[in-house]
Tab-separated table of C-alpha atoms in Angstrom:
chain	number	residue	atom	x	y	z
A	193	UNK	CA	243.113	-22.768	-65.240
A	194	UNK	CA	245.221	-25.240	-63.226
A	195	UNK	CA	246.575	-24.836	-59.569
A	196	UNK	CA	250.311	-23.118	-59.521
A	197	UNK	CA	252.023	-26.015	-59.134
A	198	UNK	CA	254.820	-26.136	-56.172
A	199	UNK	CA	257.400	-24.441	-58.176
A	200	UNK	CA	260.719	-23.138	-56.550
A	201	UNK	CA	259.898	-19.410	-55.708
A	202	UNK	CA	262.542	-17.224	-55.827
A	203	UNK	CA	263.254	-13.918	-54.219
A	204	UNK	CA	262.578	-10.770	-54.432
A	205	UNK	CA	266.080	-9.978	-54.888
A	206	UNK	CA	265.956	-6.021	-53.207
A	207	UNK	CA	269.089	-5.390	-51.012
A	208	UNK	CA	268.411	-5.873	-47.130
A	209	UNK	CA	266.234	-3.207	-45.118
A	210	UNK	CA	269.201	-2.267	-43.453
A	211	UNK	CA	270.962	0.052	-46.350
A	212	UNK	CA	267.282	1.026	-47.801
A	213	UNK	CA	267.450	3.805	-50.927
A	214	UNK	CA	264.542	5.902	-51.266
A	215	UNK	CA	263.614	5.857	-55.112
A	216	UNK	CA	262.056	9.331	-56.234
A	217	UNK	CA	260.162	9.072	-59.583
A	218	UNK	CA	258.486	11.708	-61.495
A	219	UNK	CA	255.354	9.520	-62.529
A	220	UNK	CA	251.898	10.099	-62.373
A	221	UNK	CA	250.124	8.014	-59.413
A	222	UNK	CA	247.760	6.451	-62.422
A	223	UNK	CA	250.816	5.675	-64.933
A	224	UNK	CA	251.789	2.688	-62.220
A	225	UNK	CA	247.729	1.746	-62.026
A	226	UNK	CA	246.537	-1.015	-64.702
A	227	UNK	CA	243.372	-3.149	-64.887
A	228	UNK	CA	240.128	-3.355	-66.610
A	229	UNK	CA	236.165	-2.565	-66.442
A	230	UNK	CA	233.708	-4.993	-67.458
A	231	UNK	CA	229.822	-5.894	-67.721
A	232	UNK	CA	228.983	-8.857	-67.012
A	233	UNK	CA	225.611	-10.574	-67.250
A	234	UNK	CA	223.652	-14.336	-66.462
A	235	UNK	CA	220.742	-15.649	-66.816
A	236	UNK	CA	219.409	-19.418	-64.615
A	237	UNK	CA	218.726	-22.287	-67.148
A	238	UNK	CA	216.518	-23.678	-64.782
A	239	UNK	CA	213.691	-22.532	-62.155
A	240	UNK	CA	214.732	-21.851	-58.856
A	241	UNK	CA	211.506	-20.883	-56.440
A	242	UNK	CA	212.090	-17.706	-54.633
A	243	UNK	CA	215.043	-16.561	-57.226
A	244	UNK	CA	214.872	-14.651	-60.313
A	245	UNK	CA	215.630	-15.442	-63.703
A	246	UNK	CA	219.360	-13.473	-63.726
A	247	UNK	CA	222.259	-14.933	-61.865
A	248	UNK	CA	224.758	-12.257	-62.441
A	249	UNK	CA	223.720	-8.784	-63.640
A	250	UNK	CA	227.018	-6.462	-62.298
A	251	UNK	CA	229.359	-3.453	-63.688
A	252	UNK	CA	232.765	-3.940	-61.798
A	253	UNK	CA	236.112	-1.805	-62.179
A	254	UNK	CA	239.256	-3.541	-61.105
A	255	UNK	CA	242.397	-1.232	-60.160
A	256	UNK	CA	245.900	-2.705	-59.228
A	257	UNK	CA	249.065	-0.976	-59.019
A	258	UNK	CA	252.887	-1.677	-57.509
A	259	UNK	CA	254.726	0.831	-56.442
A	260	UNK	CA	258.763	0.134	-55.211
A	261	UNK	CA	260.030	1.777	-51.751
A	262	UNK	CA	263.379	1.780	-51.416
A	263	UNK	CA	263.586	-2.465	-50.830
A	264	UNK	CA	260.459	-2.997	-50.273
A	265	UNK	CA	257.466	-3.236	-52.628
A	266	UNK	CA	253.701	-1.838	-52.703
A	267	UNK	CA	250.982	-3.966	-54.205
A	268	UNK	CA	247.374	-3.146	-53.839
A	269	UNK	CA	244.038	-4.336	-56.152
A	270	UNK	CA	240.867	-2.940	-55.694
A	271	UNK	CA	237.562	-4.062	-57.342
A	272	UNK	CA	234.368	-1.500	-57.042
A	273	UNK	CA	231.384	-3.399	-58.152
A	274	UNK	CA	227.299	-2.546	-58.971
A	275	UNK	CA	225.525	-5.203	-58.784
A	276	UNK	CA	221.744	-4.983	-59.966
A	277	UNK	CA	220.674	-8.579	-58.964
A	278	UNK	CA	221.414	-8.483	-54.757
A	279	UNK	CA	219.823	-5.940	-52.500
A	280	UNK	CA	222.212	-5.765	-50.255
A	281	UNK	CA	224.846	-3.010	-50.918
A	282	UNK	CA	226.540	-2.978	-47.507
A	283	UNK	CA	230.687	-2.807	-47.406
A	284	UNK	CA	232.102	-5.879	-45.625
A	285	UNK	CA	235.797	-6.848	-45.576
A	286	UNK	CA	235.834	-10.213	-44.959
A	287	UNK	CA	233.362	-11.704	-47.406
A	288	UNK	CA	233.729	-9.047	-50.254
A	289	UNK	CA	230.058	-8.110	-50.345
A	290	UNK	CA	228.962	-4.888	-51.567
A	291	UNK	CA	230.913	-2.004	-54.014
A	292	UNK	CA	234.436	-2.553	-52.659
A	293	UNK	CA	235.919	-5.692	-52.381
A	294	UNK	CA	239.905	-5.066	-51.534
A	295	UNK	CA	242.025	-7.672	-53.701
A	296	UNK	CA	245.064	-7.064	-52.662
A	297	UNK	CA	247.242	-4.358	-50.324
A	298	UNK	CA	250.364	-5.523	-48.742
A	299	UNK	CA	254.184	-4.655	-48.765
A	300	UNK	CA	256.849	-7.651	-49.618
A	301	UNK	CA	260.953	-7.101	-48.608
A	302	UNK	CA	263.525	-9.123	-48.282
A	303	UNK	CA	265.530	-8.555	-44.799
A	304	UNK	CA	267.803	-11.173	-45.721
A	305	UNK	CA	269.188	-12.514	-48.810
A	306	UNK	CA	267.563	-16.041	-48.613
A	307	UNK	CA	264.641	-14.478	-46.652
A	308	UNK	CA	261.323	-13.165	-48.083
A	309	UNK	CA	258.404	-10.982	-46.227
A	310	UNK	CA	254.952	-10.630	-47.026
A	311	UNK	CA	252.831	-8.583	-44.928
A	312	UNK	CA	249.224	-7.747	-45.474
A	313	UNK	CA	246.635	-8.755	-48.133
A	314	UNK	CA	247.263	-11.310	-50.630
A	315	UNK	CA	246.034	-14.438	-52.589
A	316	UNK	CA	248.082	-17.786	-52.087
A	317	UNK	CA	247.628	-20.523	-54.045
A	318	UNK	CA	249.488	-23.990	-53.389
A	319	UNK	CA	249.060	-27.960	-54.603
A	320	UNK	CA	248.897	-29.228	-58.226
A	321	UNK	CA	245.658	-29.891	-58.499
A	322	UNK	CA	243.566	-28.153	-61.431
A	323	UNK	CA	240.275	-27.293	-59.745
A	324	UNK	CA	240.705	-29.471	-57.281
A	325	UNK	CA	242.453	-28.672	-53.501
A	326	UNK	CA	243.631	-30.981	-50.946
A	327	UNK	CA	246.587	-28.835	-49.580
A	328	UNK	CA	245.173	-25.744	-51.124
A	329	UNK	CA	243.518	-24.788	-47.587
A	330	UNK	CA	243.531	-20.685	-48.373
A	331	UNK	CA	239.682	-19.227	-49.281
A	332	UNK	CA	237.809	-19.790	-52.167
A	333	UNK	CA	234.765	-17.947	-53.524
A	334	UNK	CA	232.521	-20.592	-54.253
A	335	UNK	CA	229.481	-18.004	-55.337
A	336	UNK	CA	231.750	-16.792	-58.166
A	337	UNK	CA	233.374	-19.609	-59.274
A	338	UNK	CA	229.275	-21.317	-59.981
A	339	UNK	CA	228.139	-17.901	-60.819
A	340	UNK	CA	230.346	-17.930	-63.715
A	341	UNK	CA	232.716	-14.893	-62.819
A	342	UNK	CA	235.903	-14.893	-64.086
A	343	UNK	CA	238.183	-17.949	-62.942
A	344	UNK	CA	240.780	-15.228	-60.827
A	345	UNK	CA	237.681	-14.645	-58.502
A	346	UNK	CA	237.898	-18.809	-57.305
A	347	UNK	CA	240.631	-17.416	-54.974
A	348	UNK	CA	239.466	-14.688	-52.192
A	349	UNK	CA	242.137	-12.705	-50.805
A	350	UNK	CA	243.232	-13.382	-47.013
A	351	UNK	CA	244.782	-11.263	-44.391
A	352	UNK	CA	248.231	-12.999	-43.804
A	353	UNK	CA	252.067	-12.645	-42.845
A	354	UNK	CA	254.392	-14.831	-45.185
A	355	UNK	CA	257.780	-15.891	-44.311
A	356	UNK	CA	259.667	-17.680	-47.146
A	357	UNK	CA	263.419	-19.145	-46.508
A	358	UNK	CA	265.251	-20.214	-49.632
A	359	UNK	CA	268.121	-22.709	-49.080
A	360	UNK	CA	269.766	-25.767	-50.708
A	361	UNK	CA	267.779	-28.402	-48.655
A	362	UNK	CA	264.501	-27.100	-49.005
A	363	UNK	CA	262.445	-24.053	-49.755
A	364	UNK	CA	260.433	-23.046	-46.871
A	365	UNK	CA	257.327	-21.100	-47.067
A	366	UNK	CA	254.974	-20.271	-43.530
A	367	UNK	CA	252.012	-18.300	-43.833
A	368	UNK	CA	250.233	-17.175	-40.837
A	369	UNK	CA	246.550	-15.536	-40.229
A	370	UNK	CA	245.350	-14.083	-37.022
A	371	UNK	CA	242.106	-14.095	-38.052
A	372	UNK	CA	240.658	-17.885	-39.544
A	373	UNK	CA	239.740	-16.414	-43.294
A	374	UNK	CA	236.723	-18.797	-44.654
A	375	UNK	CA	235.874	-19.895	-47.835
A	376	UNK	CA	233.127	-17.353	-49.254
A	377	UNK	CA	231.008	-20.286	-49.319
A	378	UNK	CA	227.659	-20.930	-50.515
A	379	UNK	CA	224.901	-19.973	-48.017
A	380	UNK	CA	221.528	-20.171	-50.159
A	381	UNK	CA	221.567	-16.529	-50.462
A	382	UNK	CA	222.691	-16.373	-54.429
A	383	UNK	CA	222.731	-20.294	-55.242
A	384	UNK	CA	220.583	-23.367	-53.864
A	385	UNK	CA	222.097	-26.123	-52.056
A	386	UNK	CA	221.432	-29.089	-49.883
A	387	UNK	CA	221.051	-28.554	-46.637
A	388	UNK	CA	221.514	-31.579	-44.920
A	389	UNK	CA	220.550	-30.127	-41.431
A	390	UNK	CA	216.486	-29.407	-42.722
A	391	UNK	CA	217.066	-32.173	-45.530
A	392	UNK	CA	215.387	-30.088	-48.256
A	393	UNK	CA	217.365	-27.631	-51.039
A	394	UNK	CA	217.303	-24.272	-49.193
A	395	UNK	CA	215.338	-20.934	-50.038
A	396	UNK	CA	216.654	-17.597	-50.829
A	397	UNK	CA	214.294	-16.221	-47.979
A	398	UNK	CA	216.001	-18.722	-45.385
A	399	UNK	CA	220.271	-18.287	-46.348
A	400	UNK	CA	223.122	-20.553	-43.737
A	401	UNK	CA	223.834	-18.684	-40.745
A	402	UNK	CA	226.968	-19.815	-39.288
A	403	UNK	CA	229.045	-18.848	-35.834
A	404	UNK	CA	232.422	-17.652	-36.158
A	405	UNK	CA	235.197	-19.711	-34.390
A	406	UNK	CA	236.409	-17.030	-32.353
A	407	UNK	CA	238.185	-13.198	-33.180
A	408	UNK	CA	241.432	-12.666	-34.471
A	409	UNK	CA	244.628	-14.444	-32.490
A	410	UNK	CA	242.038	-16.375	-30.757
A	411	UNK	CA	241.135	-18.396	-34.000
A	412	UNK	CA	243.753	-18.118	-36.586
A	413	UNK	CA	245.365	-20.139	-38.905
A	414	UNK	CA	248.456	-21.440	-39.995
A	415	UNK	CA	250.175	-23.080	-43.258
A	416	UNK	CA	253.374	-24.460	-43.710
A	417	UNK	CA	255.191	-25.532	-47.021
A	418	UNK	CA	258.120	-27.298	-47.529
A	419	UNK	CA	259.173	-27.805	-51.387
A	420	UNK	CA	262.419	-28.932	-53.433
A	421	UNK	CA	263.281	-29.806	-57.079
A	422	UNK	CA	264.698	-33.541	-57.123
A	423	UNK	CA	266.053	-33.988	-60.577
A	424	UNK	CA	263.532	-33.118	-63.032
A	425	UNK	CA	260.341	-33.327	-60.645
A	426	UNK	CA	258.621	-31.026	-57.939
A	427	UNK	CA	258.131	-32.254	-54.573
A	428	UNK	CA	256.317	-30.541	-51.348
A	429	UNK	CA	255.309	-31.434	-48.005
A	430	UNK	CA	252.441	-29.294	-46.418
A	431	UNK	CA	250.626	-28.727	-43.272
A	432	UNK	CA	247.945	-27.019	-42.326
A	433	UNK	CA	246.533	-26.115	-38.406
A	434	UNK	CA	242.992	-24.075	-38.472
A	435	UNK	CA	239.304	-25.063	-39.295
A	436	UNK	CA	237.416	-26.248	-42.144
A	437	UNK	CA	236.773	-23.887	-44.310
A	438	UNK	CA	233.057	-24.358	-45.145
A	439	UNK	CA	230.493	-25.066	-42.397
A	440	UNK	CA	231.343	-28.952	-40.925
A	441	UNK	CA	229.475	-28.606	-38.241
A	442	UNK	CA	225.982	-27.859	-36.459
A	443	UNK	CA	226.004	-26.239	-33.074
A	444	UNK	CA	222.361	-27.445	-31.967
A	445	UNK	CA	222.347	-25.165	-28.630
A	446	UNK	CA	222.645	-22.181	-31.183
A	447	UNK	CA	221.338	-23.232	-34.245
A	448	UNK	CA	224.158	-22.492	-36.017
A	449	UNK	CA	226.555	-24.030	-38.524
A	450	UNK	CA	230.099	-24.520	-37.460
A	451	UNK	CA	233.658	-24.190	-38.767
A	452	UNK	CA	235.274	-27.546	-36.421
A	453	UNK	CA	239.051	-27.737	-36.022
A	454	UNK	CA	241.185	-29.325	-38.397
A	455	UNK	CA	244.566	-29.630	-39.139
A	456	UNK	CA	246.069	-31.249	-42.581
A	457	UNK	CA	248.827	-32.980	-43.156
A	458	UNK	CA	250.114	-33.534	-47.087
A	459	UNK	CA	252.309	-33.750	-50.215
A	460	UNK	CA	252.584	-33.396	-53.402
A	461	UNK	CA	254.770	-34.258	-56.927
A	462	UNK	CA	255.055	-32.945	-60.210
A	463	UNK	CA	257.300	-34.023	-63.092
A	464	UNK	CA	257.353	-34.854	-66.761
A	465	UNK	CA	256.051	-38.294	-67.755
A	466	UNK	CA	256.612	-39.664	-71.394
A	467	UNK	CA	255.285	-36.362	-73.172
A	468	UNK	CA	252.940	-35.253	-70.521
A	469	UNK	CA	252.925	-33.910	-67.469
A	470	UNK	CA	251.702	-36.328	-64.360
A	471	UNK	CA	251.033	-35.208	-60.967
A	472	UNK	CA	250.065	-36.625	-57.457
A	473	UNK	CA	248.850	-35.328	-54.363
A	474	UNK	CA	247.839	-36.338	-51.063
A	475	UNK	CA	246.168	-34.991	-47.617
A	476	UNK	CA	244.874	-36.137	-44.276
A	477	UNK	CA	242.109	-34.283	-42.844
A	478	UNK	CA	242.252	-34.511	-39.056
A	479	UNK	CA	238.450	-32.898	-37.549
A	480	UNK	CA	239.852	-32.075	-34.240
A	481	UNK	CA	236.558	-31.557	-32.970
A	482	UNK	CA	235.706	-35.299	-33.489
A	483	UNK	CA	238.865	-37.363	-32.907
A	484	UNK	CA	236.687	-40.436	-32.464
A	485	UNK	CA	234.308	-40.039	-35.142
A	486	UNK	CA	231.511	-40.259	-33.424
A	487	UNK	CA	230.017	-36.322	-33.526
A	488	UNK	CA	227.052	-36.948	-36.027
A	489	UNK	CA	226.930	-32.640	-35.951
A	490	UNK	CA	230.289	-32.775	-36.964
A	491	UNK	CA	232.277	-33.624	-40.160
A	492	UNK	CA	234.609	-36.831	-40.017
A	493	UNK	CA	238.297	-36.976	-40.502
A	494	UNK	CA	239.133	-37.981	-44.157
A	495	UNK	CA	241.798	-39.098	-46.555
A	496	UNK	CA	242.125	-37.621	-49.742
A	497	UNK	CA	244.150	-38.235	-52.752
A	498	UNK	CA	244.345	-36.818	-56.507
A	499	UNK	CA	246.371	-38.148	-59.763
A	500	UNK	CA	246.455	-36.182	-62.937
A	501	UNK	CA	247.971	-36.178	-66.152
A	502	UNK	CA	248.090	-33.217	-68.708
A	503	UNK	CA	249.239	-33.342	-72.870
A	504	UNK	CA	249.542	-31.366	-75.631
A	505	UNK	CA	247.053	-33.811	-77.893
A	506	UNK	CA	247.020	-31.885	-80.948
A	507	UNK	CA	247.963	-28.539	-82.454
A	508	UNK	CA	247.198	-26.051	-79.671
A	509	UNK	CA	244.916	-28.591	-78.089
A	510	UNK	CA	245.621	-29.493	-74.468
A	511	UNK	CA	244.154	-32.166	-72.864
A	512	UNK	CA	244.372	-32.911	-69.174
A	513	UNK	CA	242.648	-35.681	-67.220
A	514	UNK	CA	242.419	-36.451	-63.291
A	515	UNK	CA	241.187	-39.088	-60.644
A	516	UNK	CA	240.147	-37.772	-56.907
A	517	UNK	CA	238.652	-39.774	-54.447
A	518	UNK	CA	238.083	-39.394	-50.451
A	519	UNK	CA	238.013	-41.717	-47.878
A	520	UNK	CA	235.779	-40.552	-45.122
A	521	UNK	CA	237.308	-42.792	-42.184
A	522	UNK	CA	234.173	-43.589	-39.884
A	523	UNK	CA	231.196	-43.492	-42.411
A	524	UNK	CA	228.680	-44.763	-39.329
A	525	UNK	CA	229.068	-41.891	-37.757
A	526	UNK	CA	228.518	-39.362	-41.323
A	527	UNK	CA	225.302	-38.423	-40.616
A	528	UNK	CA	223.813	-39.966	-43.340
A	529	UNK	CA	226.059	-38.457	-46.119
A	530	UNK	CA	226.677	-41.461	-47.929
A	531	UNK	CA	229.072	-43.871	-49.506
A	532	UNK	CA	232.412	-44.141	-47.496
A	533	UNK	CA	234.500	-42.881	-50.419
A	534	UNK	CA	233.422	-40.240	-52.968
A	535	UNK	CA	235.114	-40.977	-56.462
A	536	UNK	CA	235.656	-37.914	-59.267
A	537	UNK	CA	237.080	-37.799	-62.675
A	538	UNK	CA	238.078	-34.253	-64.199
A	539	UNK	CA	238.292	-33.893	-67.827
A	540	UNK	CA	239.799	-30.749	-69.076
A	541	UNK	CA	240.034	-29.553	-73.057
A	542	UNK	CA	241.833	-26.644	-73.983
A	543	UNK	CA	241.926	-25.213	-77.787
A	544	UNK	CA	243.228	-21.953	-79.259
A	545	UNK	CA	242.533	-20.709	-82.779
A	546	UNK	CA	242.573	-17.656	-84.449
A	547	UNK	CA	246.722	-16.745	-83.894
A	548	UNK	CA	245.501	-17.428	-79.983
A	549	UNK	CA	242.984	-14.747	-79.872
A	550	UNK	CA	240.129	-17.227	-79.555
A	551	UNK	CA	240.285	-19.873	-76.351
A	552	UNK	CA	237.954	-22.869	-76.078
A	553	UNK	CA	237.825	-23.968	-72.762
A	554	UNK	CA	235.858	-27.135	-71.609
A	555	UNK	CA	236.286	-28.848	-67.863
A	556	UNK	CA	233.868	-31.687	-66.896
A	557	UNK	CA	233.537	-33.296	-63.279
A	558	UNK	CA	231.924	-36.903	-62.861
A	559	UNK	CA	230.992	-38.780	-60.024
A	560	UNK	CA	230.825	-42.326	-60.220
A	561	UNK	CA	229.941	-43.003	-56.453
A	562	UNK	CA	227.521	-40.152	-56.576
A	563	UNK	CA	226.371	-40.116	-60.383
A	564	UNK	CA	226.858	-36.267	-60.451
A	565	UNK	CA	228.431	-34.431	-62.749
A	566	UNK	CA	229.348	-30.619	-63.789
A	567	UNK	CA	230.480	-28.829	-66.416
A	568	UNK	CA	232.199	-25.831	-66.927
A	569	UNK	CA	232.362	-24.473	-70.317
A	570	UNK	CA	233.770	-21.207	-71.941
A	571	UNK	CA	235.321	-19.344	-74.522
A	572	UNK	CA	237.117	-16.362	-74.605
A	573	UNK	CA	237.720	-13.861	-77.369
A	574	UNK	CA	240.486	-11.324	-77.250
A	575	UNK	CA	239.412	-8.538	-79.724
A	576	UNK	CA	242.229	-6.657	-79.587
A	577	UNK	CA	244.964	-5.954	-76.658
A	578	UNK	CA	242.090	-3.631	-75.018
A	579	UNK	CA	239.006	-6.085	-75.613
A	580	UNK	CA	237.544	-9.089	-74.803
A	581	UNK	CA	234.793	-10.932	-75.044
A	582	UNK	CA	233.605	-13.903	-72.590
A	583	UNK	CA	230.816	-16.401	-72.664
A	584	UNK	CA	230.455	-19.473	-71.001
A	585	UNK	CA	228.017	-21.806	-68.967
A	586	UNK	CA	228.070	-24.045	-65.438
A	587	UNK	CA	225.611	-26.507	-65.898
A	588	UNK	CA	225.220	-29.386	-62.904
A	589	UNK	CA	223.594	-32.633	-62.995
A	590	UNK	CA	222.641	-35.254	-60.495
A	591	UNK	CA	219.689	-35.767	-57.416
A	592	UNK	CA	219.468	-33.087	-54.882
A	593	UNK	CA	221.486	-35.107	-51.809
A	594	UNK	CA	225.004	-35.204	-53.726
A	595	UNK	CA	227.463	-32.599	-53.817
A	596	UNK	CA	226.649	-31.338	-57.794
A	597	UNK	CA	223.143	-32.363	-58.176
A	598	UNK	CA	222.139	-30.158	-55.014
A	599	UNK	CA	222.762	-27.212	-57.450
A	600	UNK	CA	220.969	-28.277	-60.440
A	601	UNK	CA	218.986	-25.395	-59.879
A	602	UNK	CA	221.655	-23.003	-60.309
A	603	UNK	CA	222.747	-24.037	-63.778
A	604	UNK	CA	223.573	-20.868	-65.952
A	605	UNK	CA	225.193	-19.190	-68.602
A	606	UNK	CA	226.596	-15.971	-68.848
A	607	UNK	CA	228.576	-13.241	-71.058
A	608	UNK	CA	230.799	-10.234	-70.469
A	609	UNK	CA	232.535	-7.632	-72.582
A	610	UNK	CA	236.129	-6.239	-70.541
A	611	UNK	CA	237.917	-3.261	-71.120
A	612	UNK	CA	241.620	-3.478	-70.001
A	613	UNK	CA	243.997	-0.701	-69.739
């Protein structure tokens, strides 16, 4: 599923907070609640020492429900999850670990006419990449996305105000957290990676431990997006002040992996190009914590850029293609990570059959710099309008230094069976 590409939002369109009108309904509390429940299950394709043989075994409920209050409006998701193939069962807010993991709960008015709020819980989701994020700086679940959860998990949810100011000019959209959100990244604990630190693949028994930037309003983050329609194509301009969002960095004194400072500075276009769709975006990465380069511990600044093109190739067959590379600007001070630029070609190949019950999904990554590759491959079967049926596999190829083949011990396929009501 591709990145939301940066559209024109519009608003909410409730009258202003001043003249609120409390709306009394009749309903039932569980007529406004919808989702699903579904099993979901994965086995490794390959031997992993210290792991066992199932990736995913888990029984999760999802509950979601909007409610209007006067001008304002409700929205809260829920997901309550068992899951048979971790031990550890603990509730924690931040990373989504254990049987709750709170989607969504915020409340959204309008105190102006061109003004939008956002208060609270929420998923944001900006650029026009497809799988891959330069301005996209919000948190990702990287354990579910390989895993092979359902795409929707890729984004985790953050804690966040958003202020969005709708004029002629430009559409301006400022999202603020008090409290740096990062990615749910991987730590060794449910997939094996390189860790360059120990140079080895790491061990189930011996996860990433990692020291937090700092508490809320004392490490926070902040996004900025400015976005306009010029004739028939899309055009933004982002920014982005906070930290990297995976550990960068290696605090020696403490042992511990870091989250350096960074801010990013972007933009992107999207438009119609013969009968496709072509896109372009752009970022600089700025590591604060190493202006010169020269912090081995420490990630380097970089330049990234991404150009894609997506077509309608055939009846209900989509295909999309796209070319990424970044430009790490002081490679001799990398700590050994390798080639000054990283090159990567997407392929994506979409197909629906049966009156669009049946989807065929295929997305491959290659590496040319770092002969890598991954693929993600699926297909989904809607039953009926209460049923569906998902299979799929994330297989990864490549040595154990560069960034797919360090996972080539997680490859795996998995299935599920959802209920939605």
């Amino acid at each position: 599923m591709a990145a939301e590409p940066p559209a024109l939002p519009g608003g909410l369109g409730g009258s202003p907070l001043s003249t609120p009108q409390v709306q009394v309904t009749t309903d039932s509390f569980w007529d406004e609640v919808s989702g699903f429940a579904e099993l979901r299950g994965g086995i490794r394709l390959s031997y992993a020492p210290g792991y066992g043989d199932e990736s995913l075994g888990e029984a999760r409920v999802q509950l979601k429900t909007e409610r209007e209050v006067g001008a304002a409006l409700i929205e809260a998701s829920v997901d309550f999850l068992a899951d048979g193939t971790t031990s550890e069962h603990s509730f924690d807010w931040e990373s989504g670990r254990g049987p709750v993991d709170m989607r969504a709960l915020s409340l959204s008015f309008s105190p102006l006419r061109d003004v939008d709020v956002k208060l609270g819980r929420q998923v944001a989701t900006w650029g026009v990449g497809d799988l891959v994020f330069i301005n996209d700086l919000f948190a990702k679940d990287w354990n579910s996305f390989l895993l092979g959860r359902d795409l929707e998990y890729l984004k985790a949810p953050q804690d966040s105000v958003r202020l969005a100011y709708f004029n002629d000019i430009a559409d301006l959209e400022v999202i603020y957290s008090p409290r740096f959100e990062s990615d749910r990244f991987i730590d060794g604990d449910r997939l094996t990676f390189w860790d360059s630190m120990s140079g080895r693949i790491t061990a189930k028994a011996q996860p990433i431990e990692v020291a937090s930037p700092g508490d809320a309003f004392e490490a926070n983050e902040l996004h900025l997006r400015a976005s306009r329609l010029q004739g028939r194509y899309e055009l933004a301009a982002y920014g982005y002040l906070g930290y990297w969002k995976s550990p960068a960095g290696f605090d020696q004194s403490l042992g511990l992996s870091t989250f350096p400072s960074l801010n990013v500075f972007g933009g992107s276009a999207r438009g119609p190009l013969g009968r496709g769709i072509v896109s372009a975006e752009f970022g600089s990465y700025d590591s604060k914590s190493d202006p010169t380069g020269t912090e081995v511990m420490t990630r380097n600044s970089e330049l990234r850029l991404l150009l894609g093109y997506e077509q309608e190739i055939g009846k209900e067959l989509t295909a999309s293609v796209q070319y990424y590379v970044e430009r790490t600007r002081d490679v001799g001070a990398a700590g050994g990570l390798g080639d000054r630029d990283r090159e990567l070609f997407t392929l994506r190949l979409r197909k629906q059959l049966w009156q669009q019950t049946l989807t065929l999904n295929g997305f491959a990554f290659h590496s040319p710099s770092q002969k890598d590759n991954y693929f993600r491959l699926s297909a989904s079967w809607k039953a009926s309008d209460a049923w569906q049926w998902d299979v799929g596999a994330n297989l990864f190829g490549g040595d154990e230094p560069t960034f797919f083949g360090q996972f080539q011990n997680s490859s795996s396929a998995h299935l599920s069976l959802r209920r939605i009501f």
